[in-house]
Coordinates of C-alpha atoms in Angstrom, one line a residue:
M10 CA 3.2 -8.7 27.6
P11 CA 6.1 -6.7 29.1
Y12 CA 7.0 -3.3 27.8
H13 CA 10.4 -3.2 26.1
L14 CA 12.9 -0.4 26.4
F15 CA 15.7 -0.5 23.8
K16 CA 19.2 0.1 25.1
C17 CA 19.7 2.8 22.6
S18 CA 16.6 4.6 24.0
E19 CA 17.5 4.5 27.7
C20 CA 18.0 8.2 27.6
I21 CA 14.4 8.6 26.4
P22 CA 12.5 6.5 28.9
E23 CA 9.2 7.5 27.4
R24 CA 9.9 5.1 24.5
K25 CA 9.4 2.1 26.8
E26 CA 5.6 2.2 26.4
H27 CA 6.0 2.2 22.6
A28 CA 7.2 -1.3 22.4
V29 CA 6.0 -4.6 23.9
I30 CA 6.8 -8.3 23.6
K31 CA 3.9 -10.6 23.1
G32 CA 3.9 -13.3 25.8
P33 CA 2.2 -16.7 26.0
G34 CA -1.5 -16.5 26.8
E35 CA -1.5 -12.8 27.1
T36 CA -4.3 -10.6 25.7
L37 CA -4.2 -7.1 24.3
A38 CA -5.3 -5.8 27.6
D39 CA -2.0 -6.8 29.2
A40 CA 0.0 -4.2 27.3
L41 CA -0.5 -2.4 24.0
P42 CA 2.1 0.0 22.5
L43 CA 1.2 3.6 22.6
G44 CA 0.5 4.8 19.0
Y45 CA -0.5 7.8 16.9
L46 CA 1.1 10.3 19.3
N47 CA 3.4 13.2 18.7
T48 CA 6.9 12.0 18.1
I49 CA 9.0 12.2 21.2
P50 CA 11.8 14.8 20.8
G51 CA 15.2 13.2 20.2
T52 CA 14.0 9.9 18.7
I53 CA 14.7 10.9 15.1
S54 CA 11.5 9.4 13.8
E55 CA 11.2 7.9 10.3
R56 CA 7.6 8.9 10.0
G57 CA 6.1 10.8 7.1
C58 CA 4.2 14.1 7.7
A59 CA 0.6 14.9 7.2
Y60 CA 1.4 16.5 3.8
C61 CA 3.0 13.2 2.8
G62 CA 0.0 11.2 3.8
A63 CA -2.3 13.5 1.8
K64 CA -0.3 13.8 -1.4
H65 CA 2.1 10.9 -1.7
V66 CA -0.2 8.2 -0.3
I67 CA -3.7 9.2 -1.4
G68 CA -3.6 12.1 -3.9
T69 CA -0.9 11.2 -6.3
P70 CA -2.4 7.9 -7.5
M71 CA -5.2 9.9 -9.3
K72 CA -4.1 9.4 -12.8
D73 CA -5.5 12.2 -15.0
V74 CA -4.5 15.1 -12.6
I75 CA -1.7 17.6 -12.3
H76 CA -0.5 17.3 -8.8
L77 CA 1.0 20.6 -7.7
S78 CA 2.7 21.2 -4.3
H79 CA 2.6 24.8 -3.1
G80 CA 5.9 24.9 -1.2
P81 CA 9.6 24.2 -1.5
V82 CA 10.6 21.7 -4.2
G83 CA 12.0 19.3 -1.6
C84 CA 8.5 18.4 -0.5
T85 CA 7.8 17.0 -3.9
Y86 CA 10.2 14.1 -4.0
D87 CA 7.8 11.3 -5.0
T88 CA 8.2 9.8 -8.5
L89 CA 8.0 6.4 -10.2
Q90 CA 11.1 5.3 -8.2
T91 CA 9.5 5.7 -4.8
K92 CA 5.8 5.2 -5.4
R93 CA 4.9 2.7 -8.1
Y94 CA 1.2 3.8 -8.3
I95 CA 0.9 2.9 -11.9
S96 CA -1.9 3.9 -14.2
D97 CA -3.4 3.1 -17.6
N98 CA -2.7 6.6 -19.0
D99 CA 1.1 6.0 -19.3
N100 CA 1.7 6.9 -15.6
F101 CA 1.2 10.6 -16.2
Q102 CA 0.7 11.3 -12.5
I103 CA 4.1 9.9 -11.4
K104 CA 6.1 10.8 -14.5
Y105 CA 5.6 14.5 -13.9
T106 CA 6.1 16.2 -10.6
F107 CA 5.0 19.8 -10.0
A108 CA 6.0 22.3 -7.3
T109 CA 5.9 26.1 -7.0
D110 CA 9.3 25.9 -5.5
M111 CA 8.9 28.6 -2.8
K112 CA 12.0 30.4 -1.8
E113 CA 12.9 32.7 1.1
K114 CA 11.6 35.8 -0.7
H115 CA 8.2 34.2 -1.1
I116 CA 8.0 33.5 2.6
V117 CA 8.6 37.2 3.2
F118 CA 6.5 38.7 0.5
G119 CA 3.9 36.0 -0.2
A120 CA 3.6 33.5 -3.1
E121 CA 0.0 33.8 -4.3
K122 CA 1.0 35.5 -7.5
M123 CA 3.6 32.8 -8.3
L124 CA 1.0 30.1 -7.4
K125 CA -1.4 31.4 -10.0
Q126 CA 1.3 31.7 -12.6
N127 CA 2.3 28.1 -11.9
I128 CA -1.2 26.8 -12.2
V129 CA -1.8 28.5 -15.6
E130 CA 1.6 27.4 -16.9
A131 CA 1.0 23.7 -15.9
F132 CA -2.4 23.6 -17.6
K133 CA -0.9 25.1 -20.8
A134 CA 2.0 22.7 -20.8
F135 CA -0.4 19.7 -20.6
P136 CA -3.6 20.9 -22.4
H137 CA -5.1 17.4 -22.4
I138 CA -5.2 17.4 -18.6
K139 CA -8.2 19.3 -17.2
A140 CA -7.9 18.7 -13.5
M141 CA -5.4 19.7 -10.8
T142 CA -4.9 19.0 -7.1
I143 CA -3.0 21.7 -5.1
Y144 CA -1.4 20.5 -1.9
Q145 CA -0.6 23.0 0.9
T146 CA 2.8 22.5 2.7
C147 CA 4.1 23.9 5.9
A148 CA 5.7 26.9 4.2
S149 CA 2.5 28.0 2.4
A150 CA 0.3 27.3 5.4
L151 CA 2.5 29.4 7.8
I152 CA 2.5 32.5 5.6
G153 CA -1.3 32.2 5.0
D154 CA -1.5 32.0 1.2
D155 CA -5.2 31.7 0.2
I156 CA -4.9 28.7 -2.1
N157 CA -8.7 28.3 -2.4
A158 CA -9.2 31.9 -3.6
I159 CA -6.4 31.5 -6.2
A160 CA -8.0 28.2 -7.4
A161 CA -11.4 29.8 -7.7
E162 CA -9.9 32.7 -9.7
V163 CA -8.2 30.4 -12.2
M164 CA -11.3 28.2 -12.7
E165 CA -13.3 31.4 -13.4
E166 CA -10.7 32.5 -16.0
M167 CA -10.3 29.0 -17.5
P168 CA -13.8 27.4 -17.5
G169 CA -12.6 24.1 -18.8
V170 CA -10.5 23.1 -15.8
D171 CA -11.3 21.9 -12.3
I172 CA -9.1 22.3 -9.2
F173 CA -9.2 20.5 -5.9
V174 CA -7.4 22.1 -2.9
C175 CA -6.0 20.0 -0.1
N176 CA -5.0 22.0 2.9
S177 CA -2.9 19.5 4.7
P178 CA 0.4 21.0 5.8
G179 CA 3.1 18.7 7.2
F180 CA 2.4 19.8 10.8
G181 CA -1.3 19.0 10.4
G182 CA -1.1 15.8 12.5
P183 CA 1.2 13.5 14.5
S184 CA 2.1 11.6 11.3
Q185 CA 1.0 11.0 7.7
S186 CA -2.2 9.5 9.0
G187 CA -3.4 13.0 9.8
G188 CA -3.1 13.8 6.1
H189 CA -5.1 10.7 5.2
H190 CA -8.0 12.1 7.2
K191 CA -7.7 15.6 5.8
I192 CA -7.8 14.7 2.1
N193 CA -10.6 12.2 2.7
I194 CA -12.8 14.9 4.2
A195 CA -11.7 17.6 1.8
W196 CA -12.6 15.4 -1.2
I197 CA -16.1 14.6 -0.1
N198 CA -16.7 18.2 0.9
Q199 CA -15.4 19.7 -2.3
K200 CA -15.9 17.2 -5.1
V201 CA -18.2 14.2 -4.4
G202 CA -21.6 14.8 -6.0
T203 CA -20.3 17.3 -8.6
F204 CA -20.3 14.7 -11.5
E205 CA -22.8 12.2 -12.7
P206 CA -21.1 8.9 -13.8
E207 CA -22.2 6.4 -16.4
I208 CA -23.7 3.3 -14.7
K209 CA -22.9 0.1 -16.7
S210 CA -24.1 -2.7 -14.3
D211 CA -26.7 -3.5 -11.8
Y212 CA -24.0 -4.0 -9.2
V213 CA -21.9 -0.9 -8.6
I214 CA -19.1 -0.3 -6.1
N215 CA -16.5 2.2 -5.1
Y216 CA -13.2 0.4 -4.4
V217 CA -11.7 2.5 -1.6
G218 CA -8.2 2.4 -0.1
E219 CA -6.6 0.8 -3.1
Y220 CA -3.6 2.5 -4.7
N221 CA -2.7 0.2 -7.6
I222 CA 0.8 -0.5 -6.5
Q223 CA 2.4 -2.2 -9.6
G224 CA -1.1 -3.2 -10.7
D225 CA -3.0 -4.4 -7.6
Q226 CA -6.1 -2.5 -8.6
V227 CA -6.0 -4.0 -12.1
V228 CA -6.0 -7.5 -10.7
M229 CA -8.9 -6.8 -8.2
D230 CA -10.9 -4.9 -10.8
D231 CA -10.7 -8.0 -13.0
Y232 CA -12.2 -10.2 -10.3
F233 CA -15.1 -7.7 -9.8
K234 CA -15.8 -7.5 -13.6
R235 CA -15.8 -11.3 -13.8
M236 CA -18.6 -11.2 -11.2
G237 CA -20.4 -8.5 -13.2
I238 CA -19.6 -5.7 -10.7
Q239 CA -18.8 -2.2 -12.0
V240 CA -16.0 -0.4 -10.2
L241 CA -17.4 3.1 -10.4
S242 CA -14.3 4.6 -8.9
T243 CA -11.1 3.6 -7.2
F244 CA -10.0 5.8 -4.3
T245 CA -7.5 6.5 -5.6
G246 CA -5.2 4.0 -7.5
N247 CA -5.6 4.3 -11.3
G248 CA -8.6 6.5 -10.4
S249 CA -10.1 9.1 -12.7
Y250 CA -10.8 12.5 -11.3
N251 CA -14.3 12.6 -12.7
D252 CA -15.2 9.1 -11.6
L253 CA -14.1 10.0 -8.1
R254 CA -16.4 13.0 -8.2
G255 CA -19.2 10.5 -8.8
M256 CA -18.7 8.3 -5.8
H257 CA -22.1 9.1 -4.5
R258 CA -23.8 6.8 -7.1
A259 CA -22.2 3.5 -5.9
H260 CA -24.3 0.8 -4.2
L261 CA -21.5 -0.3 -1.9
N262 CA -18.1 1.0 -0.7
V263 CA -15.6 -1.8 -0.7
L264 CA -12.8 -0.8 1.7
E265 CA -9.3 -2.3 1.5
C266 CA -6.9 0.0 3.5
A267 CA -8.9 1.0 6.5
R268 CA -6.1 3.1 7.9
S269 CA -6.0 5.5 5.0
A270 CA -9.5 5.7 3.7
E271 CA -12.2 4.6 6.2
Y272 CA -13.0 8.3 6.7
I273 CA -14.5 8.8 3.3
C274 CA -16.5 5.5 3.5
N275 CA -18.0 6.6 6.8
E276 CA -18.9 10.0 5.4
L277 CA -20.4 8.5 2.3
R278 CA -22.6 6.3 4.5
K279 CA -23.7 9.3 6.6
R280 CA -24.4 11.6 3.7
Y281 CA -25.6 9.2 0.9
G282 CA -26.5 6.0 2.8
T283 CA -23.9 3.9 1.0
P284 CA -23.0 0.9 3.1
R285 CA -19.4 -0.1 3.8
L286 CA -17.8 -3.5 3.5
D287 CA -14.1 -4.2 4.5
I288 CA -12.1 -6.7 2.4
D289 CA -8.6 -8.0 2.1
G290 CA -6.9 -8.7 -1.2
F291 CA -3.8 -10.5 0.2
G292 CA -3.7 -14.2 0.7
F293 CA -5.8 -17.1 -0.7
G294 CA -8.0 -17.4 2.4
P295 CA -8.7 -13.7 3.1
L296 CA -9.1 -12.9 -0.6
G297 CA -11.5 -15.7 -1.1
A298 CA -13.6 -14.7 1.9
S299 CA -13.6 -11.1 0.6
L300 CA -14.8 -12.0 -2.8
R301 CA -17.6 -14.1 -1.3
K302 CA -18.6 -11.2 1.0
V303 CA -19.0 -8.7 -1.9
A304 CA -20.8 -11.3 -4.0
L305 CA -23.1 -12.1 -1.0
F306 CA -24.1 -8.4 -0.8
F307 CA -25.4 -8.5 -4.4
G308 CA -26.7 -12.1 -4.3
I309 CA -24.3 -13.5 -6.8
E310 CA -22.3 -15.9 -4.6
D311 CA -22.0 -18.5 -7.4
R312 CA -19.9 -16.2 -9.5
A313 CA -17.4 -15.6 -6.7
K314 CA -17.3 -19.3 -5.9
K315 CA -16.4 -20.1 -9.5
I316 CA -13.5 -17.5 -9.6
I317 CA -12.1 -18.8 -6.2
E318 CA -12.2 -22.4 -7.4
E319 CA -10.5 -21.6 -10.7
E320 CA -7.8 -19.4 -9.3
T321 CA -7.0 -21.7 -6.3
A322 CA -6.7 -24.7 -8.6
R323 CA -4.3 -22.8 -10.8
W324 CA -2.1 -21.1 -8.2
K325 CA -2.2 -23.1 -5.0
P326 CA 0.4 -25.8 -6.0
E327 CA 2.8 -22.9 -6.7
L328 CA 2.2 -21.3 -3.3
D329 CA 2.7 -24.6 -1.6
W330 CA 6.1 -25.0 -3.4
Y331 CA 7.3 -21.8 -1.8
A332 CA 5.7 -22.5 1.6
A333 CA 7.6 -25.8 1.9
R334 CA 10.9 -23.9 1.4
L335 CA 10.1 -20.9 3.6
K336 CA 8.9 -22.9 6.6
G337 CA 10.4 -21.6 9.8
K338 CA 12.1 -18.5 8.3
K339 CA 11.8 -15.5 10.5
V340 CA 10.4 -12.2 9.2
C341 CA 10.2 -8.7 10.7
L342 CA 6.9 -7.3 9.4
W343 CA 7.7 -3.6 9.3
P344 CA 5.4 -2.1 6.6
G345 CA 4.3 1.0 8.4
G346 CA 0.5 0.9 7.8
S347 CA -2.4 -1.6 7.4
K348 CA -0.2 -4.3 5.9
L349 CA 0.8 -4.9 9.5
W350 CA -2.4 -6.7 10.1
H351 CA -3.3 -7.6 6.5
W352 CA -0.2 -9.8 6.4
A353 CA 0.6 -10.8 10.0
H354 CA -1.5 -14.0 10.1
V355 CA -1.7 -15.0 6.5
I356 CA 2.0 -15.1 5.7
H357 CA 2.4 -17.5 8.6
D358 CA -0.6 -19.6 7.7
E359 CA 0.0 -19.8 3.9
M360 CA 3.7 -19.3 3.6
Q361 CA 4.9 -20.9 6.9
V362 CA 7.1 -18.0 7.9
D363 CA 7.3 -16.9 11.5
V364 CA 6.5 -13.2 12.3
V365 CA 9.0 -12.2 15.0
S366 CA 8.3 -8.5 15.0
V367 CA 5.6 -6.1 13.8
Y368 CA 5.8 -2.3 13.8
T369 CA 3.9 0.7 12.5
K370 CA 5.2 4.2 11.9
F371 CA 1.8 6.0 11.7
G372 CA -0.8 3.5 12.7
H373 CA -3.4 3.9 15.4
Q374 CA -4.1 1.7 18.4
G375 CA -6.5 -0.3 16.3
D376 CA -3.8 -1.2 13.9
M377 CA -1.6 -2.5 16.7
E378 CA -4.5 -4.4 18.2
K379 CA -5.1 -6.3 15.0
G380 CA -1.5 -6.8 14.2
I381 CA -0.4 -8.1 17.6
S382 CA -3.5 -10.4 17.9
R383 CA -2.5 -12.0 14.6
C384 CA 1.2 -12.5 15.1
E385 CA 3.1 -15.2 17.0
E386 CA 3.9 -15.3 20.7
G387 CA 7.3 -13.7 21.4
A388 CA 6.9 -11.2 18.7
L389 CA 8.2 -7.7 19.4
A390 CA 5.7 -4.9 18.5
I391 CA 7.0 -1.4 18.1
D392 CA 5.4 2.0 17.4
D393 CA 7.3 4.6 15.5
P394 CA 10.7 3.1 15.8
N395 CA 13.9 5.0 14.9
E396 CA 16.9 3.7 13.0
L397 CA 18.9 2.8 16.1
E398 CA 15.9 0.8 17.6
G399 CA 15.5 -1.0 14.3
L400 CA 19.1 -2.0 14.2
E401 CA 18.9 -3.2 17.8
A402 CA 15.8 -5.2 17.1
M403 CA 17.3 -6.9 14.2
D404 CA 20.4 -7.7 16.2
M405 CA 18.2 -9.3 18.9
L406 CA 15.8 -11.1 16.7
E407 CA 18.1 -12.2 13.8
P408 CA 15.4 -12.3 11.1
D409 CA 16.0 -14.0 7.8
I410 CA 14.2 -11.1 6.0
I411 CA 12.2 -7.9 6.7
F412 CA 9.3 -6.4 4.8
T413 CA 9.6 -2.6 5.1
G414 CA 10.2 0.6 3.2
K415 CA 13.3 1.9 1.4
R416 CA 14.9 3.8 4.3
P417 CA 14.9 1.0 6.9
G418 CA 15.3 -1.6 4.2
E419 CA 18.6 -0.1 3.0
V420 CA 19.8 0.0 6.6
A421 CA 18.9 -3.6 7.0
K422 CA 21.0 -4.5 3.9
K423 CA 24.0 -2.9 5.6
I424 CA 23.8 -5.5 8.4
R425 CA 23.3 -8.3 5.9
V426 CA 19.5 -8.7 6.3
P427 CA 17.6 -8.9 3.0
Y428 CA 14.4 -6.8 2.7
L429 CA 11.4 -6.6 0.4
N430 CA 9.8 -3.2 -0.3
A431 CA 6.5 -3.5 1.5
H432 CA 5.3 -0.1 0.2
A433 CA 6.1 -0.3 -3.5
Y434 CA 6.9 -4.0 -3.9
H435 CA 9.8 -5.6 -5.6
N436 CA 8.1 -7.5 -8.5
G437 CA 4.4 -6.9 -8.0
P438 CA 1.5 -7.0 -8.1
W439 CA 1.2 -8.9 -4.8
K440 CA -2.6 -8.8 -4.5
G441 CA -4.8 -11.5 -6.0
F442 CA -4.1 -15.3 -6.2
E443 CA -1.3 -15.0 -8.7
G444 CA 0.0 -11.9 -6.9
W445 CA 0.3 -13.8 -3.6
V446 CA 2.5 -16.4 -5.4
R447 CA 4.6 -13.6 -6.8
F448 CA 5.1 -12.3 -3.2
A449 CA 6.1 -15.8 -2.0
R450 CA 8.6 -16.0 -4.9
D451 CA 10.1 -12.6 -4.0
I452 CA 10.5 -13.8 -0.4
Y453 CA 12.2 -17.0 -1.6
N454 CA 14.5 -15.2 -4.0
A455 CA 15.6 -12.8 -1.2
V456 CA 16.1 -15.4 1.5
Y457 CA 18.0 -17.8 -0.7
S458 CA 20.0 -15.3 -2.8
P459 CA 23.5 -16.7 -3.4
I460 CA 24.7 -13.1 -3.6
H461 CA 23.3 -12.5 -0.1
E462 CA 25.1 -15.6 1.1
L463 CA 28.4 -14.0 -0.1
S464 CA 27.6 -10.8 1.8
K465 CA 27.8 -12.7 5.1
L466 CA 31.6 -13.1 4.5
D467 CA 33.9 -10.4 5.8
I468 CA 36.8 -10.4 3.4
S469 CA 38.9 -8.5 5.9
K470 CA 39.0 -11.4 8.4
D471 CA 37.0 -14.4 7.2
E472 CA 38.6 -17.3 5.2
I473 CA 37.2 -17.2 1.7
P474 CA 36.4 -20.8 0.5
T475 CA 38.0 -21.7 -2.8
D476 CA 36.6 -25.2 -3.1
K477 CA 33.0 -24.2 -3.8
G478 CA 31.5 -23.9 -7.2
F479 CA 28.4 -22.2 -8.6
V480 CA 25.5 -22.2 -6.2
T481 CA 21.8 -21.7 -7.1
R482 CA 18.8 -20.8 -4.9
R483 CA 17.4 -24.2 -5.4
M484 CA 20.6 -25.8 -4.1
L485 CA 20.3 -23.7 -1.0
S486 CA 16.6 -24.1 -0.4
D487 CA 16.4 -27.9 -1.1
A488 CA 19.4 -29.1 0.7
N489 CA 17.5 -30.3 3.8
L490 CA 14.1 -30.9 2.4
P491 CA 12.5 -34.4 2.6
E492 CA 12.7 -36.3 -0.7
E493 CA 8.9 -36.4 -1.2
V494 CA 8.8 -32.6 -1.0
R495 CA 11.9 -31.9 -3.0
D496 CA 10.8 -34.2 -5.9
S497 CA 7.0 -33.5 -5.7
T498 CA 5.2 -33.5 -9.0
E499 CA 2.2 -31.7 -7.5
M500 CA 4.0 -28.6 -6.4
R501 CA 5.8 -26.3 -8.7
P502 CA 7.6 -22.8 -8.7
Y503 CA 5.9 -19.7 -10.1
S504 CA 5.0 -20.2 -13.8
G505 CA 3.5 -16.8 -14.6
N506 CA 4.8 -14.2 -16.9
F507 CA 7.2 -11.4 -16.0
D508 CA 4.4 -9.0 -16.9
C509 CA 1.4 -10.7 -15.4
L510 CA -0.9 -7.8 -16.4
A511 CA -0.4 -8.1 -20.1
G512 CA -3.6 -8.9 -21.8
Y513 CA -6.0 -7.7 -19.1
E514 CA -7.2 -4.8 -21.2
D515 CA -8.3 -7.3 -23.9
R516 CA -10.5 -9.5 -21.7
E517 CA -14.2 -9.8 -22.2
Y518 CA -16.7 -9.8 -19.3
P519 CA -20.0 -11.4 -20.2
Y520 CA -21.7 -10.4 -16.9
M521 CA -20.9 -6.7 -17.4
K522 CA -23.8 -6.4 -19.8
T523 CA -26.6 -4.7 -17.9
Q524 CA -29.1 -7.2 -16.6
P525 CA -32.2 -6.9 -14.4
A526 CA -31.4 -7.1 -10.7
P527 CA -32.5 -10.3 -8.9
G528 CA -36.2 -10.0 -8.2
A529 CA -36.8 -7.1 -10.5
A530 CA -39.8 -7.1 -12.9
A531 CA -39.1 -8.2 -16.4

C-alpha cells in the first residue's frame, strides 16, 4: 500500500503520508494515511472549522431553537440551501439565521452588551420559541466575552426561556470534528437530566448521530415505531430541545454517525449506564442487520423481520434495475465523514459500482481504517485533500461520478465529472429501503444524463454531430445490456412518489400502545 505524493504537492512533501493506494493483499498495517492532524500550511484545505462542526453539523438541526452565533455574520452562512436538515415545525431552524455581527469596534471594546441585546431581541421577535443555543466563534473567544454569564443573566430576567452555550471557536481543533466533541460534552454537562420526558413505550431509545437530511430521521423513526420503539430524542435531526434534555431516560442509545456523536453515547453510558448500539441506515443489508440488532436488544426480533421482508419485497426489484445499469461505473467516494465507510462496501455490493477513491476531510484514523478495508483494491485514499489534489486525482482515476460536497462537486462539474451532494443529497432521503433506491436513481440520473453527455463536447474544436436526434437516459444505459436484463419483467425503475414522506404523519402504530415488557408480571 504505497504512499502517494501528488505532483501538485511536491513542494509540500509532508502531504505524501496523507494519501495511499490500496494494493492487492495488503492490510491496513502496510500503510494508513495520516488523519485528524493540523492542516499543513500551504495546502489550502477545504476543511470546516470546529465552530462549523459544532453549529452547522450538530447544533442547527435542533428544530425549536434560536441558533445564535456570537461573531461576524460571515460565520453564519448555513441555511436551507447548504444544509437540508428539515424539521416538522416548518424548518424554523434553517429558515432563520441569527448572528450578533461583531465588527472591529466590538473586538476593541467588547461585545457582551450587544450580545445581551441580541438575545432579548431574538426571543421577542419569536415569542413561541423558548430555547436558544449560543455559539462562540474565534472572534468572541479571542476577546474573552463571558457568554455563559450573559446567558445566565438573561435567563434570570426572562424565566420562561432556556439557553445553551457552546464554547467551540473555530480554532478549537484540527477540523470540524473537534467541534463535534465539544458540543457533545457541553450538552451532556449543561442540559441532559434537566427535563423529565413522557415515556410512551416499554422500549425507549435515543437515536444519536442522525441529522434528518431531507427526512432520513422520519424514515428511520417510522421503522422504530412499527416495532413499538419510542424514539425519546434524536441527537439532533428534527430533535426537540426538551426531548434532548431528557436523554437520560432512554433504555438504549442507537448510534448512526459515530464520527460526530459517539462522545455523548459514551458519556451517557458512564453517567447513566445507558448501553450503546451502533447501526447503519444505508443499504438493504446493513439496514436490515441494524433493525434486527435493535429488535434483538428488546426481544422483539419478529417485528423487525416482518418489516425487513415487507420492505425488501417492495423495493429490491427496483434496486436491482439500477444495479444492472450501474455495474462497473467508477465512483470517487469523497463525502468527508462517516459516509466514507457507511457506503464504501454497500454501494459496490448492492449497486455494482466500483469505488476507485475514498477521502475524508475531518475523519480520524478509525474512519480511514474502516473505509479502506471496505473499498476495492487499487483505490486511492486521501486525507484532507485540497482542490488541486482533487483535480489531479480525478484526472488520474477518470471516475464516472463523485459523491462529495458542494465545493469539490462544483469543481468536478467544471472538468465534466457529475457529482451527487453527499452531505445534503440531491433528491433524498437516501436512508431506508426506499431511500436507498432513490440514491441509486440519483446516481443513474447523473451518470446517464444526456446534458452531461453534451458537456463532453468542446464547441471550440470538436465536430458537433448533426445527425443525432433526441437521446434519453434509457437509450444510453440500455444500449449494451443483455436482452434478458433490458426486457426483464421482474426488475423496474423507481416507482415511489416525488415526496416520499407525504402521509407519514398520518400513520398508525399499533405496537406503540404501552404494553407490559416481556416477562413482566401481569
